[in-house]
PDB file of C-alpha atoms in Angstrom:
ATOM      1  CA  MET O   1      69.186 113.926  71.356  1.00 89.00           C
ATOM      2  CA  VAL O   2      72.038 116.176  70.338  1.00 95.00           C
ATOM      3  CA  TRP O   3      73.010 119.641  71.500  1.00 97.00           C
ATOM      4  CA  LEU O   4      74.153 122.637  69.477  1.00 97.00           C
ATOM      5  CA  PRO O   5      76.301 125.291  71.172  1.00 98.00           C
ATOM      6  CA  VAL O   6      75.409 128.792  70.012  1.00 98.00           C
ATOM      7  CA  ALA O   7      76.708 132.273  70.713  1.00 98.00           C
ATOM      8  CA  PHE O   8      75.310 135.712  69.951  1.00 98.00           C
ATOM      9  CA  VAL O   9      78.192 138.176  69.780  1.00 98.00           C
ATOM     10  CA  CYS O  10      78.243 141.970  69.406  1.00 98.00           C
ATOM     11  CA  LEU O  11      81.474 143.711  68.498  1.00 98.00           C
ATOM     12  CA  MET O  12      82.673 147.201  69.400  1.00 98.00           C
ATOM     13  CA  ASN O  13      81.647 148.402  65.911  1.00 98.00           C
ATOM     14  CA  ASN O  14      78.027 147.415  66.805  1.00 96.00           C
ATOM     15  CA  VAL O  15      77.938 144.482  64.385  1.00 98.00           C
ATOM     16  CA  CYS O  16      76.219 141.460  65.964  1.00 98.00           C
ATOM     17  CA  SER O  17      76.152 137.872  64.710  1.00 98.00           C
ATOM     18  CA  PHE O  18      75.158 134.352  65.684  1.00 97.00           C
ATOM     19  CA  TYR O  19      77.745 131.574  65.720  1.00 97.00           C
ATOM     20  CA  ASN O  20      77.487 127.863  66.390  1.00 97.00           C
ATOM     21  CA  GLY O  21      79.884 125.136  67.415  1.00 96.00           C
ATOM     22  CA  ASN O  22      79.867 121.424  66.631  1.00 97.00           C
ATOM     23  CA  LEU O  23      76.966 119.148  67.498  1.00 95.00           C
ATOM     24  CA  SER O  24      77.457 117.452  70.867  1.00 96.00           C
ATOM     25  CA  ILE O  25      76.036 114.195  72.160  1.00 95.00           C
ATOM     26  CA  SER O  26      75.473 115.599  75.655  1.00 96.00           C
ATOM     27  CA  GLN O  27      74.636 118.889  77.303  1.00 97.00           C
ATOM     28  CA  GLU O  28      77.943 118.693  79.183  1.00 97.00           C
ATOM     29  CA  GLN O  29      79.917 118.490  75.914  1.00 97.00           C
ATOM     30  CA  CYS O  30      77.958 121.444  74.581  1.00 98.00           C
ATOM     31  CA  GLU O  31      78.626 123.515  77.696  1.00 98.00           C
ATOM     32  CA  ALA O  32      82.330 122.627  77.498  1.00 97.00           C
ATOM     33  CA  GLN O  33      82.468 124.071  73.972  1.00 97.00           C
ATOM     34  CA  ASN O  34      80.744 127.224  75.194  1.00 98.00           C
ATOM     35  CA  LYS O  35      83.221 127.609  78.087  1.00 98.00           C
ATOM     36  CA  ILE O  36      86.076 127.663  75.566  1.00 97.00           C
ATOM     37  CA  ALA O  37      84.218 130.236  73.452  1.00 97.00           C
ATOM     38  CA  VAL O  38      83.500 132.419  76.503  1.00 98.00           C
ATOM     39  CA  ARG O  39      87.184 132.460  77.473  1.00 98.00           C
ATOM     40  CA  ALA O  40      88.097 133.551  73.955  1.00 97.00           C
ATOM     41  CA  MET O  41      85.446 136.293  73.887  1.00 97.00           C
ATOM     42  CA  GLN O  42      86.408 137.599  77.340  1.00 97.00           C
ATOM     43  CA  THR O  43      89.956 138.225  76.154  1.00 97.00           C
ATOM     44  CA  ASP O  44      88.999 139.695  72.768  1.00 97.00           C
ATOM     45  CA  ALA O  45      89.024 143.507  72.949  1.00 97.00           C
ATOM     46  CA  ASP O  46      86.702 143.698  69.909  1.00 98.00           C
ATOM     47  CA  VAL O  47      83.874 141.860  71.714  1.00 98.00           C
ATOM     48  CA  LYS O  48      81.424 144.263  73.339  1.00 98.00           C
ATOM     49  CA  ALA O  49      78.811 141.742  74.544  1.00 98.00           C
ATOM     50  CA  TYR O  50      77.929 138.083  74.130  1.00 98.00           C
ATOM     51  CA  GLN O  51      75.526 135.379  75.236  1.00 98.00           C
ATOM     52  CA  VAL O  52      76.014 131.627  74.856  1.00 98.00           C
ATOM     53  CA  GLY O  53      73.643 128.709  75.177  1.00 98.00           C
ATOM     54  CA  CYS O  54      72.966 125.128  74.177  1.00 98.00           C
ATOM     55  CA  ILE O  55      70.033 124.228  71.963  1.00 97.00           C
ATOM     56  CA  GLU O  56      68.571 120.751  72.382  1.00 96.00           C
ATOM     57  CA  ILE O  57      67.810 119.083  69.062  1.00 94.00           C
ATOM     58  CA  LYS O  58      65.569 116.035  68.816  1.00 91.00           C
ATOM     59  CA  PRO O  59      66.301 114.397  65.452  1.00 82.00           C
ATOM     60  CA  LYS O  60      63.528 112.585  63.625  1.00 82.00           C
ATOM     61  CA  SER O  61      64.124 109.010  62.578  1.00 79.00           C
ATOM     62  CA  THR O  62      64.412 110.245  58.987  1.00 82.00           C
ATOM     63  CA  ASP O  63      67.156 112.808  59.760  1.00 73.00           C
ATOM     64  CA  SER O  64      70.782 112.052  58.997  1.00 70.00           C
ATOM     65  CA  LEU O  65      73.460 113.507  61.251  1.00 60.00           C
TER      66      LEU O  65
END
């Protein structure tokens, strides 16, 4: 399994977007990426609200990563 860190971010101008980080080989790696993103968003005056998470991805044997 691999994990994908994601963030939903809304800015002060009411524009909201999804972002993703790099695929991780563990949930801990994914959460570490999100911790870095959270620190950046907490200090960014343009960020009004955000939510982060890790999505578990189960590749098929035919998928290439």
